[in-house]
Short mmCIF file of C-alpha atoms in Angstrom, two decimals:
data_model
loop_
_atom_site.label_atom_id
_atom_site.label_comp_id
_atom_site.label_asym_id
_atom_site.label_seq_id
_atom_site.Cartn_x
_atom_site.Cartn_y
_atom_site.Cartn_z
CA MET A 1 -0.09 0.01 0.05
CA ASN A 2 1.52 3.37 -1.03
CA MET A 3 1.56 6.34 1.34
CA ARG A 4 -1.45 8.06 -0.37
CA HIS A 5 -3.68 5.01 0.23
CA LEU A 6 -2.40 4.70 3.74
CA ILE A 7 -3.35 8.28 4.64
CA LEU A 8 -6.69 7.87 2.94
CA SER A 9 -7.41 4.65 4.76
CA SER A 10 -6.52 6.20 8.06
CA LEU A 11 -8.77 9.20 7.51
CA LEU A 12 -11.68 6.94 6.58
CA LEU A 13 -11.11 4.75 9.68
CA ALA A 14 -11.03 7.79 11.89
CA GLY A 15 -14.28 9.10 10.39
CA THR A 16 -15.88 5.81 10.71
CA ALA A 17 -14.76 5.56 14.35
CA LEU A 18 -16.24 8.95 15.13
CA ASN A 19 -19.53 8.04 13.26
CA ALA A 20 -19.63 4.86 15.20
CA GLN A 21 -19.45 6.57 18.54
CA LYS A 22 -22.56 5.73 20.63
CA VAL A 23 -24.95 8.73 20.76
CA THR A 24 -28.05 8.67 22.91
CA LYS A 25 -30.82 11.15 22.84
CA TYR A 26 -32.98 11.74 25.92
CA THR A 27 -36.21 13.67 25.39
CA THR A 28 -38.97 15.11 27.57
CA THR A 29 -42.22 16.57 26.33
CA GLU A 30 -45.32 17.50 28.45
CA GLN A 31 -47.03 14.26 27.24
CA ALA A 32 -44.03 12.01 27.49
CA PRO A 33 -41.30 12.63 30.02
CA TRP A 34 -37.90 11.17 29.71
CA THR A 35 -37.69 8.84 26.79
CA SER A 36 -34.45 7.68 25.13
CA ALA A 37 -33.48 6.83 21.56
CA LYS A 38 -30.35 6.15 19.61
CA ALA A 39 -28.77 8.88 17.41
CA ALA A 40 -25.63 9.34 15.32
CA LEU A 41 -23.19 11.80 14.05
CA SER A 42 -23.03 12.74 10.37
CA THR A 43 -20.60 14.06 7.83
CA LYS A 44 -22.93 17.00 6.87
CA ALA A 45 -24.72 19.60 8.73
CA GLU A 46 -28.52 19.39 8.23
CA GLY A 47 -29.44 22.52 10.24
CA THR A 48 -27.97 25.86 11.38
CA VAL A 49 -24.67 25.20 13.15
CA VAL A 50 -25.00 26.81 16.48
CA ALA A 51 -21.84 25.56 18.15
CA THR A 52 -18.51 24.12 17.21
CA VAL A 53 -16.12 22.14 19.37
CA ASP A 54 -12.87 20.31 18.43
CA GLY A 55 -11.79 18.90 21.87
CA THR A 56 -9.06 21.61 22.57
CA GLU A 57 -11.44 23.99 24.39
CA LYS A 58 -10.76 25.12 27.86
CA GLY A 59 -14.10 25.48 29.51
CA THR A 60 -15.70 26.37 32.86
CA THR A 61 -15.34 23.37 35.21
CA PHE A 62 -18.66 22.66 36.96
CA ARG A 63 -18.56 22.11 40.62
CA ALA A 64 -22.08 21.33 42.15
CA TRP A 65 -25.79 21.19 41.98
CA GLY A 66 -27.80 22.18 45.05
CA THR A 67 -31.15 23.18 46.49
CA THR A 68 -32.56 25.06 49.56
CA PHE A 69 -33.87 23.80 52.79
CA ASN A 70 -36.98 25.89 53.87
CA GLU A 71 -39.67 25.44 56.44
CA LEU A 72 -42.56 25.27 53.85
CA ASP A 73 -40.62 22.56 51.99
CA TRP A 74 -40.41 20.64 55.35
CA ASP A 75 -44.14 20.98 55.74
CA ALA A 76 -44.87 19.70 52.20
CA PHE A 77 -42.35 16.81 52.64
CA ASN A 78 -44.20 15.70 55.80
CA LEU A 79 -47.38 15.32 53.85
CA LEU A 80 -45.78 12.35 51.99
CA SER A 81 -45.72 8.73 53.12
CA ARG A 82 -42.46 7.37 54.32
CA ASP A 83 -41.93 5.53 51.08
CA ASP A 84 -42.56 8.72 49.04
CA GLN A 85 -40.27 10.65 51.22
CA ASP A 86 -37.48 8.12 50.51
CA GLU A 87 -38.11 8.14 46.91
CA VAL A 88 -38.00 11.97 46.71
CA MET A 89 -34.69 12.18 48.65
CA HIS A 90 -33.09 9.43 46.58
CA ASN A 91 -34.22 11.08 43.35
CA LEU A 92 -32.74 14.39 44.45
CA PHE A 93 -29.62 13.54 46.42
CA ALA A 94 -28.47 10.06 45.72
CA SER A 95 -25.41 9.53 43.53
CA ASP A 96 -27.41 7.36 41.27
CA GLY A 97 -30.64 9.48 41.52
CA ASP A 98 -32.07 11.88 39.04
CA LEU A 99 -30.70 15.26 40.15
CA ARG A 100 -27.71 14.24 42.26
CA PHE A 101 -27.74 17.44 44.43
CA THR A 102 -24.60 17.59 46.75
CA HIS A 103 -25.09 20.98 48.20
CA GLY A 104 -27.82 22.81 50.07
CA ARG A 105 -28.66 26.35 51.12
CA VAL A 106 -29.89 27.49 54.44
CA SER A 107 -30.75 30.98 55.86
CA MET A 108 -29.70 32.44 59.27
CA ASN A 109 -33.04 33.75 60.76
CA ALA A 110 -36.29 33.57 58.69
CA ASN A 111 -36.51 33.75 54.99
CA ASP A 112 -39.64 34.28 52.79
CA TYR A 113 -40.46 30.55 52.84
CA ALA A 114 -40.34 30.27 56.57
CA ARG A 115 -43.78 29.61 58.30
CA SER A 116 -43.51 32.97 60.03
CA TRP A 117 -40.97 35.50 61.18
CA TYR A 118 -38.22 34.36 63.49
CA GLN A 119 -34.65 35.16 64.42
CA CYS A 120 -31.85 33.24 66.19
CA ASP A 121 -31.45 35.95 68.90
CA ASP A 122 -34.74 37.67 70.13
CA VAL A 123 -33.04 39.47 73.03
CA VAL A 124 -32.58 43.13 72.14
CA GLY A 125 -29.07 44.38 72.61
CA ASP A 126 -27.54 40.91 73.00
CA LEU A 127 -24.33 41.87 71.27
CA HIS A 128 -22.45 39.18 73.04
CA LEU A 129 -24.81 36.50 71.86
CA LYS A 130 -25.56 34.90 75.14
CA TYR A 131 -29.03 33.90 73.80
CA PHE A 132 -28.13 33.12 70.21
CA ASN A 133 -29.65 29.65 69.19
CA ILE A 134 -30.80 27.61 66.28
CA GLU A 135 -33.55 25.84 68.18
CA ARG A 136 -36.20 26.55 65.42
CA ASP A 137 -33.82 25.17 62.78
CA LYS A 138 -33.50 21.94 64.80
CA ARG A 139 -37.24 21.48 64.45
CA ASN A 140 -37.65 22.19 60.77
CA ILE A 141 -34.53 22.90 58.60
CA ILE A 142 -32.08 20.49 60.08
CA PRO A 143 -34.43 17.42 59.90
CA LEU A 144 -35.06 18.15 56.23
CA ALA A 145 -31.22 18.52 55.58
CA ARG A 146 -30.62 15.32 57.38
CA ALA A 147 -33.10 13.48 55.25
CA ALA A 148 -31.14 14.55 52.33
CA GLN A 149 -27.90 13.68 54.10
CA LYS A 150 -29.00 10.08 54.38
CA TYR A 151 -28.62 9.86 50.58
CA CYS A 152 -25.75 12.31 50.21
CA PRO A 153 -23.43 11.86 53.32
CA HIS A 154 -21.02 14.44 52.03
CA LEU A 155 -23.73 17.22 51.76
CA GLN A 156 -22.29 20.64 52.14
CA LEU A 157 -24.29 23.87 52.94
CA PHE A 158 -23.92 27.52 52.20
CA MET A 159 -25.64 30.12 54.22
CA SER A 160 -26.91 33.66 53.71
CA PRO A 161 -29.45 35.57 55.85
CA TRP A 162 -32.47 37.24 54.48
CA SER A 163 -32.55 39.67 57.46
CA PRO A 164 -30.46 40.31 60.53
CA PRO A 165 -32.42 40.29 63.81
CA ALA A 166 -34.83 43.16 63.77
CA TRP A 167 -33.22 44.90 66.70
CA MET A 168 -30.08 45.37 64.63
CA LYS A 169 -31.95 47.33 61.89
CA ILE A 170 -32.91 50.88 61.72
CA ASN A 171 -36.57 50.14 61.19
CA GLN A 172 -36.50 47.63 64.08
CA ASP A 173 -38.47 45.24 61.91
CA TYR A 174 -37.79 42.03 59.94
CA CYS A 175 -39.07 43.51 56.60
CA VAL A 176 -37.95 46.56 54.57
CA GLN A 177 -41.40 47.94 53.53
CA SER A 178 -44.82 47.72 54.94
CA SER A 179 -47.59 45.53 53.63
CA PRO A 180 -50.87 43.93 54.80
CA TYR A 181 -48.75 40.86 55.34
CA ASN A 182 -46.61 42.36 57.99
CA ASN A 183 -46.88 44.83 60.95
CA GLN A 184 -44.44 47.46 60.02
CA PRO A 185 -46.02 50.96 60.20
CA LYS A 186 -46.35 52.64 56.77
CA GLU A 187 -44.72 55.69 58.24
CA LYS A 188 -41.27 53.92 58.27
CA ASP A 189 -41.32 53.30 54.52
CA TYR A 190 -39.71 56.74 54.04
CA LEU A 191 -36.44 55.38 55.52
CA LEU A 192 -35.61 53.58 52.37
CA TYR A 193 -35.04 56.71 50.24
CA ASP A 194 -34.75 59.40 52.78
CA ALA A 195 -31.00 59.97 52.98
CA PRO A 196 -29.48 62.59 50.57
CA ILE A 197 -28.12 61.27 47.24
CA LYS A 198 -24.40 60.86 47.25
CA PRO A 199 -22.41 62.80 44.71
CA GLY A 200 -22.20 60.86 41.49
CA GLU A 201 -24.91 58.48 42.44
CA MET A 202 -27.86 57.85 40.20
CA GLN A 203 -31.25 57.54 41.75
CA LEU A 204 -33.62 55.71 39.40
CA MET A 205 -37.24 56.93 39.27
CA GLY A 206 -39.77 54.98 37.30
CA GLU A 207 -38.99 52.58 34.43
CA SER A 208 -35.43 52.95 33.02
CA ASN A 209 -34.78 50.32 30.38
CA GLY A 210 -35.55 47.44 32.58
CA VAL A 211 -33.15 48.38 35.29
CA PHE A 212 -33.81 46.72 38.75
CA PRO A 213 -34.34 48.23 41.28
CA ARG A 214 -36.01 51.19 39.69
CA ARG A 215 -34.90 53.21 42.58
CA LEU A 216 -31.86 52.55 44.93
CA ALA A 217 -31.93 52.64 48.76
CA THR A 218 -30.04 55.64 50.07
CA GLN A 219 -29.08 54.22 53.46
CA ASP A 220 -28.24 50.93 55.09
CA TYR A 221 -31.06 49.20 57.00
CA PHE A 222 -28.33 47.51 59.19
CA ILE A 223 -27.22 49.73 61.99
CA GLN A 224 -23.66 50.87 60.99
CA ASP A 225 -22.34 50.95 64.57
CA PRO A 226 -19.07 48.97 65.00
CA ARG A 227 -20.50 47.10 67.93
CA TYR A 228 -23.45 45.81 65.84
CA LEU A 229 -21.35 45.02 62.81
CA GLN A 230 -18.93 43.03 64.79
CA SER A 231 -21.76 41.16 66.69
CA TYR A 232 -23.31 40.37 63.40
CA ALA A 233 -20.06 39.01 62.02
CA ASP A 234 -19.81 36.83 65.28
CA MET A 235 -23.33 35.58 64.58
CA PHE A 236 -22.18 34.05 61.27
CA CYS A 237 -19.48 32.16 63.15
CA ARG A 238 -21.76 31.00 65.88
CA PHE A 239 -24.25 29.73 63.35
CA ILE A 240 -21.44 27.81 61.69
CA ASP A 241 -20.47 26.27 65.00
CA LEU A 242 -24.05 25.21 65.96
CA TYR A 243 -24.69 23.64 62.54
CA ALA A 244 -21.39 21.76 62.83
CA GLU A 245 -22.50 20.44 66.03
CA GLN A 246 -25.57 18.94 64.24
CA GLY A 247 -23.25 17.22 61.67
CA LEU A 248 -23.94 19.70 58.93
CA PRO A 249 -21.03 21.48 57.59
CA ILE A 250 -21.34 25.16 56.26
CA THR A 251 -18.65 25.67 53.66
CA LYS A 252 -19.67 29.02 52.30
CA VAL A 253 -21.32 32.15 53.57
CA MET A 254 -22.66 35.34 51.95
CA TYR A 255 -23.62 38.55 53.88
CA GLN A 256 -27.10 39.04 52.41
CA ASN A 257 -29.74 37.59 50.17
CA GLU A 258 -30.92 40.08 47.63
CA ALA A 259 -29.85 43.40 49.11
CA TYR A 260 -31.74 45.11 46.22
CA SER A 261 -35.11 43.64 46.91
CA TYR A 262 -36.85 46.01 49.24
CA THR A 263 -39.21 43.39 50.62
CA ILE A 264 -42.44 43.09 52.62
CA TYR A 265 -40.82 39.79 54.04
CA PRO A 266 -37.52 39.23 55.68
CA GLY A 267 -34.98 41.49 54.06
CA CYS A 268 -32.26 44.11 54.47
CA ALA A 269 -31.31 47.04 52.23
CA TRP A 270 -27.56 47.80 52.00
CA THR A 271 -25.57 50.46 50.24
CA ALA A 272 -22.28 49.72 48.40
CA GLU A 273 -20.39 51.39 51.18
CA GLY A 274 -22.13 49.30 53.91
CA THR A 275 -21.64 46.21 51.91
CA LEU A 276 -17.81 46.84 51.71
CA ARG A 277 -17.57 47.97 55.36
CA PHE A 278 -19.22 44.81 56.69
CA ASN A 279 -17.53 42.27 54.38
CA ASN A 280 -14.03 43.70 54.49
CA ASP A 281 -13.74 44.97 58.05
CA TYR A 282 -15.83 42.59 60.00
CA LEU A 283 -17.09 39.36 58.31
CA ALA A 284 -13.84 38.48 56.51
CA PRO A 285 -11.77 38.91 59.60
CA ALA A 286 -14.13 36.95 61.74
CA LEU A 287 -14.07 34.10 59.34
CA ARG A 288 -10.26 34.06 59.03
CA LYS A 289 -9.98 33.99 62.75
CA ASN A 290 -12.73 31.43 63.68
CA HIS A 291 -13.49 29.53 60.44
CA PRO A 292 -10.56 29.75 57.94
CA GLU A 293 -12.06 26.73 56.12
CA VAL A 294 -15.27 28.52 55.30
CA GLU A 295 -15.30 30.54 52.02
CA LEU A 296 -16.71 34.01 51.86
CA TRP A 297 -18.54 34.84 48.72
CA ILE A 298 -20.06 38.24 47.63
CA GLY A 299 -23.73 38.30 46.94
CA THR A 300 -26.39 37.54 46.41
CA PHE A 301 -26.61 40.05 43.69
CA ASN A 302 -30.07 40.46 42.24
CA THR A 303 -29.56 43.72 40.32
CA ASN A 304 -28.78 44.44 36.66
CA ARG A 305 -27.36 47.69 37.50
CA LEU A 306 -23.82 46.78 36.42
CA ASP A 307 -22.32 50.11 37.52
CA TYR A 308 -23.48 49.39 41.14
CA VAL A 309 -22.32 45.77 41.18
CA GLN A 310 -18.85 46.94 39.77
CA LYS A 311 -18.76 49.67 42.40
CA ILE A 312 -18.59 46.87 44.99
CA LEU A 313 -16.64 44.28 43.14
CA ASP A 314 -13.88 46.70 41.81
CA ASP A 315 -12.65 47.09 45.46
CA GLN A 316 -9.32 45.43 45.58
CA THR A 317 -9.68 44.47 49.31
CA LEU A 318 -13.00 42.65 48.67
CA GLN A 319 -11.54 40.79 45.80
CA ALA A 320 -8.86 39.43 48.01
CA ASN A 321 -11.45 38.45 50.66
CA VAL A 322 -13.96 36.54 48.44
CA LYS A 323 -13.81 33.40 46.37
CA GLY A 324 -16.69 34.11 44.16
CA ILE A 325 -19.79 36.03 43.03
CA ALA A 326 -23.26 34.83 43.68
CA THR A 327 -25.84 36.04 41.21
CA GLN A 328 -29.61 35.50 40.80
CA TRP A 329 -32.65 37.05 39.13
CA GLU A 330 -31.75 40.20 37.20
CA CYS A 331 -27.98 39.94 37.89
CA ARG A 332 -27.94 37.03 35.37
CA GLU A 333 -27.97 39.71 32.66
CA ASN A 334 -24.48 40.89 33.95
CA LEU A 335 -22.82 37.47 33.76
CA PRO A 336 -20.86 38.02 30.57
CA GLN A 337 -19.46 41.33 31.94
CA LEU A 338 -18.68 39.83 35.31
CA LYS A 339 -16.87 36.84 33.89
CA SER A 340 -14.64 39.09 31.67
CA ARG A 341 -13.99 41.72 34.26
CA TYR A 342 -13.28 39.40 37.29
CA PRO A 343 -11.82 36.25 35.75
CA GLN A 344 -10.19 35.24 39.03
CA LEU A 345 -13.57 34.99 40.87
CA ARG A 346 -15.91 32.07 40.42
CA LEU A 347 -19.70 32.60 39.51
CA MET A 348 -22.55 30.85 41.24
CA MET A 349 -26.25 30.88 40.30
CA SER A 350 -27.55 31.05 43.96
CA GLU A 351 -31.28 30.82 43.45
CA SER A 352 -33.44 29.64 40.69
CA GLU A 353 -36.34 31.89 39.71
CA CYS A 354 -39.40 30.94 41.74
CA GLY A 355 -42.29 31.29 39.20
CA ASN A 356 -45.79 32.07 40.27
CA GLY A 357 -47.21 28.82 41.51
CA SER A 358 -48.33 27.52 38.12
CA MET A 359 -45.95 24.59 38.14
CA ASP A 360 -46.78 24.06 34.53
CA TRP A 361 -44.77 23.26 31.32
CA LYS A 362 -44.21 27.00 30.53
CA ALA A 363 -42.46 27.28 33.85
CA GLY A 364 -40.26 24.32 32.96
CA GLU A 365 -39.34 25.88 29.64
CA HIS A 366 -38.24 29.00 31.42
CA THR A 367 -36.21 27.00 33.91
CA PHE A 368 -34.53 25.09 31.03
CA PHE A 369 -33.52 28.47 29.54
CA LEU A 370 -32.15 29.66 32.91
CA LEU A 371 -30.13 26.60 33.39
CA SER A 372 -28.73 26.96 29.84
CA ASP A 373 -27.91 30.69 30.15
CA ASN A 374 -26.45 30.57 33.66
CA LEU A 375 -24.27 27.55 32.92
CA GLY A 376 -23.45 28.82 29.40
CA ASN A 377 -22.18 32.15 30.90
CA GLY A 378 -19.85 30.45 33.31
CA CYS A 379 -21.67 29.53 36.60
CA ASP A 380 -20.04 26.60 38.15
CA GLU A 381 -22.54 26.01 40.95
CA TYR A 382 -26.33 26.00 40.53
CA TYR A 383 -28.89 26.20 43.32
CA ASN A 384 -32.57 25.41 43.09
CA TRP A 385 -34.95 27.40 45.34
CA ASN A 386 -37.85 25.33 46.77
CA PHE A 387 -37.73 21.77 45.75
CA ILE A 388 -41.11 20.63 47.21
CA LEU A 389 -44.23 22.61 48.03
CA ALA A 390 -47.78 22.01 48.66
CA ASP A 391 -50.59 23.01 46.30
CA LYS A 392 -49.68 26.40 44.71
CA GLY A 393 -46.75 26.89 46.96
CA GLN A 394 -48.07 29.92 48.77
CA SER A 395 -45.86 31.57 51.25
CA SER A 396 -46.85 33.33 54.57
CA TRP A 397 -46.47 36.61 52.79
CA GLY A 398 -49.06 35.94 50.00
CA TRP A 399 -46.85 34.74 47.22
CA THR A 400 -47.31 31.56 45.22
CA GLN A 401 -44.19 29.87 43.86
CA ASN A 402 -43.04 26.86 41.97
CA ALA A 403 -41.13 23.78 43.00
CA LEU A 404 -39.60 20.72 41.55
CA ILE A 405 -42.17 18.61 43.22
CA GLN A 406 -45.80 19.57 44.03
CA VAL A 407 -47.81 17.80 46.72
CA ASP A 408 -51.52 17.79 46.87
CA SER A 409 -52.36 18.61 50.47
CA LYS A 410 -55.67 16.73 50.20
CA THR A 411 -54.66 13.51 48.70
CA ARG A 412 -51.01 13.62 49.87
CA GLN A 413 -49.85 12.71 46.45
CA LYS A 414 -46.71 14.00 44.75
CA ARG A 415 -46.14 15.26 41.16
CA TYR A 416 -42.82 15.75 39.48
CA THR A 417 -43.20 19.04 37.64
CA ALA A 418 -41.74 20.13 34.30
CA GLU A 419 -39.02 22.02 36.13
CA TYR A 420 -37.85 18.66 37.78
CA TYR A 421 -37.38 17.30 34.29
CA ALA A 422 -35.63 20.44 33.12
CA TYR A 423 -33.18 19.98 35.80
CA LYS A 424 -32.76 16.17 35.11
CA HIS A 425 -31.79 16.91 31.56
CA PHE A 426 -28.67 18.73 33.00
CA CYS A 427 -27.98 17.14 36.50
CA GLN A 428 -28.06 13.50 35.12
CA PHE A 429 -25.06 14.14 32.94
CA VAL A 430 -23.26 17.43 34.02
CA ALA A 431 -21.43 15.99 36.92
CA PRO A 432 -18.77 17.85 39.07
CA GLY A 433 -15.66 18.07 36.91
CA THR A 434 -17.65 18.42 33.70
CA GLU A 435 -16.59 21.44 31.49
CA MET A 436 -18.94 23.73 29.75
CA ILE A 437 -17.12 24.22 26.41
CA ALA A 438 -19.78 26.02 24.23
CA TYR A 439 -22.91 28.01 24.30
CA ALA A 440 -25.05 29.01 21.40
CA GLY A 441 -25.76 32.30 23.22
CA ARG A 442 -28.80 34.43 23.96
CA ASP A 443 -29.66 34.75 20.18
CA TYR A 444 -31.07 31.31 20.61
CA ARG A 445 -33.42 32.22 23.56
CA THR A 446 -36.26 29.85 22.27
CA THR A 447 -33.76 27.02 21.32
CA PRO A 448 -30.88 27.21 23.82
CA VAL A 449 -28.00 24.85 23.17
CA VAL A 450 -25.12 24.11 25.61
CA VAL A 451 -22.18 21.85 25.02
CA PHE A 452 -20.25 19.99 27.86
CA ARG A 453 -17.25 17.68 27.99
CA ASN A 454 -16.98 15.07 30.68
CA GLY A 455 -13.98 12.98 30.02
CA GLN A 456 -14.49 11.36 26.57
CA GLN A 457 -18.11 12.21 26.53
CA ILE A 458 -19.61 15.22 24.78
CA ILE A 459 -23.01 16.33 26.13
CA VAL A 460 -25.35 18.61 24.36
CA THR A 461 -28.50 20.05 26.00
CA VAL A 462 -31.06 21.46 23.73
CA GLY A 463 -34.40 23.13 24.40
CA ASN A 464 -37.15 23.97 21.95
CA PHE A 465 -39.89 26.17 23.14
CA THR A 466 -41.39 26.91 19.75
CA ASP A 467 -44.39 25.33 18.00
CA ALA A 468 -42.29 23.89 15.18
CA ASP A 469 -39.52 21.33 14.98
CA ALA A 470 -36.01 22.87 15.61
CA ARG A 471 -33.34 21.81 13.02
CA LEU A 472 -29.94 22.73 14.53
CA SER A 473 -26.41 21.30 14.27
CA VAL A 474 -23.41 21.09 16.53
CA LYS A 475 -20.01 20.48 14.92
CA VAL A 476 -18.02 18.02 17.02
CA LYS A 477 -14.40 17.27 15.86
CA GLY A 478 -15.26 17.64 12.21
CA GLN A 479 -18.56 15.72 12.40
CA TYR A 480 -22.04 16.95 12.97
CA LEU A 481 -24.63 16.22 15.60
CA ASN A 482 -27.88 17.01 13.76
CA ILE A 483 -30.54 17.96 16.19
CA ALA A 484 -34.24 17.35 15.46
CA ALA A 485 -35.89 18.83 18.53
CA ALA A 486 -39.57 18.32 18.68
CA PRO A 487 -41.84 21.39 19.49
CA HIS A 488 -41.90 22.20 23.27
CA SER A 489 -39.33 19.69 24.24
CA PHE A 490 -36.25 19.27 26.48
CA ASN A 491 -33.34 17.20 24.91
CA THR A 492 -29.93 15.89 25.99
CA TYR A 493 -27.56 14.14 23.62
CA VAL A 494 -24.66 12.12 25.05
CA ILE A 495 -21.90 11.21 22.60
CA GLY A 496 -19.42 8.53 23.61
CA LYS A 497 -19.56 5.85 26.33
#
């Protein structure tokens, strides 16, 4: 055989080997969840090429999937039979389950999916934390986390408060603004915007190109007294200690959930200056002294005001103190800029969007897009919000929200929602160590495509939220994965063993 024939034969064999790789397609529609079929690579593209990978890409290495442990989840969980409880926890947390969560989120003090307002220290002025405790968590949050820990013994937690104790805030209440669902006098609402605008600061009034919040708080709701700031930092360390005593390690903390949501439920408004003061001068030193093993992250950011986020993140001391940036809701819009501007900091999607209690297919499609967009833009940890709720998931503050699993409070029967299957199409295959290597981008909002590499496997997730078949192609090492996604479907292609 001459050299020309040898080269030709080698190329043909290589092409045949690639074509012969095992390709499996997993599909979910509203009528038929989670079916599988064989697929194949091709030498020609049959649809629009939306991504190209050649095996040399350096992508974002994925770290962990997680969810949140809330009181109303515990209540819904307790409506189920013991067998159903075990099935749910296996499916969510076991290493051979559907979603394979390994991380959880908890709040210090009440959050908006607590049964009612509570705080870990009710004694006004207890700056030395003599009466600080987690007794309510022991009755509600910790049993739920332990039920998960049964199937995931290496479960890790991250913690962020929704609100400090009310006596540490200028309004002396758990909320930020008054409402029929809380007891704050309406007269206190003026505190939010009462301070003079600082030089160079923009105060947003009315709609402004979709910017959230429309108007920024002008003062910190946390009392900016050094004694209070130090005591609050000490609270974080005490909370970590008490959870460790329960066998539940907290490995990350953040100073505040959604500092830019001026809420009728537990919340706390912070300015950029207050944020930097507390994190740099109090919380970071307290953790270094008492819990050097615990990572400090900055967040959770829920604003798309990039200028304000950068005002905090550009601080060099803060960058040295934190391991990453936690984003949720509107801040997702800033992910490309954050990834480019702060490449040394990791990105986390810290709370999935909660929906409106519909728990329907449309909610699943939105969640599939959010999974695609957050992972495609560099988030290496992803946290679900409520994983199980009863009926329409109504909170104590009048909101209805979605969950991965819905429980009928009358029949005590469970239902896996479309959002559960949206997660499964990612969680089942994107394991810790998997790299995100290509994203079709936001131009494909109704047909999002993300490409991952896990060892020798290539994983392609595809959503189709339109009424027509989607014909797309992904070029993989010179060959083509031709995608035929049915209308309103979730799809995952796995190439290789």
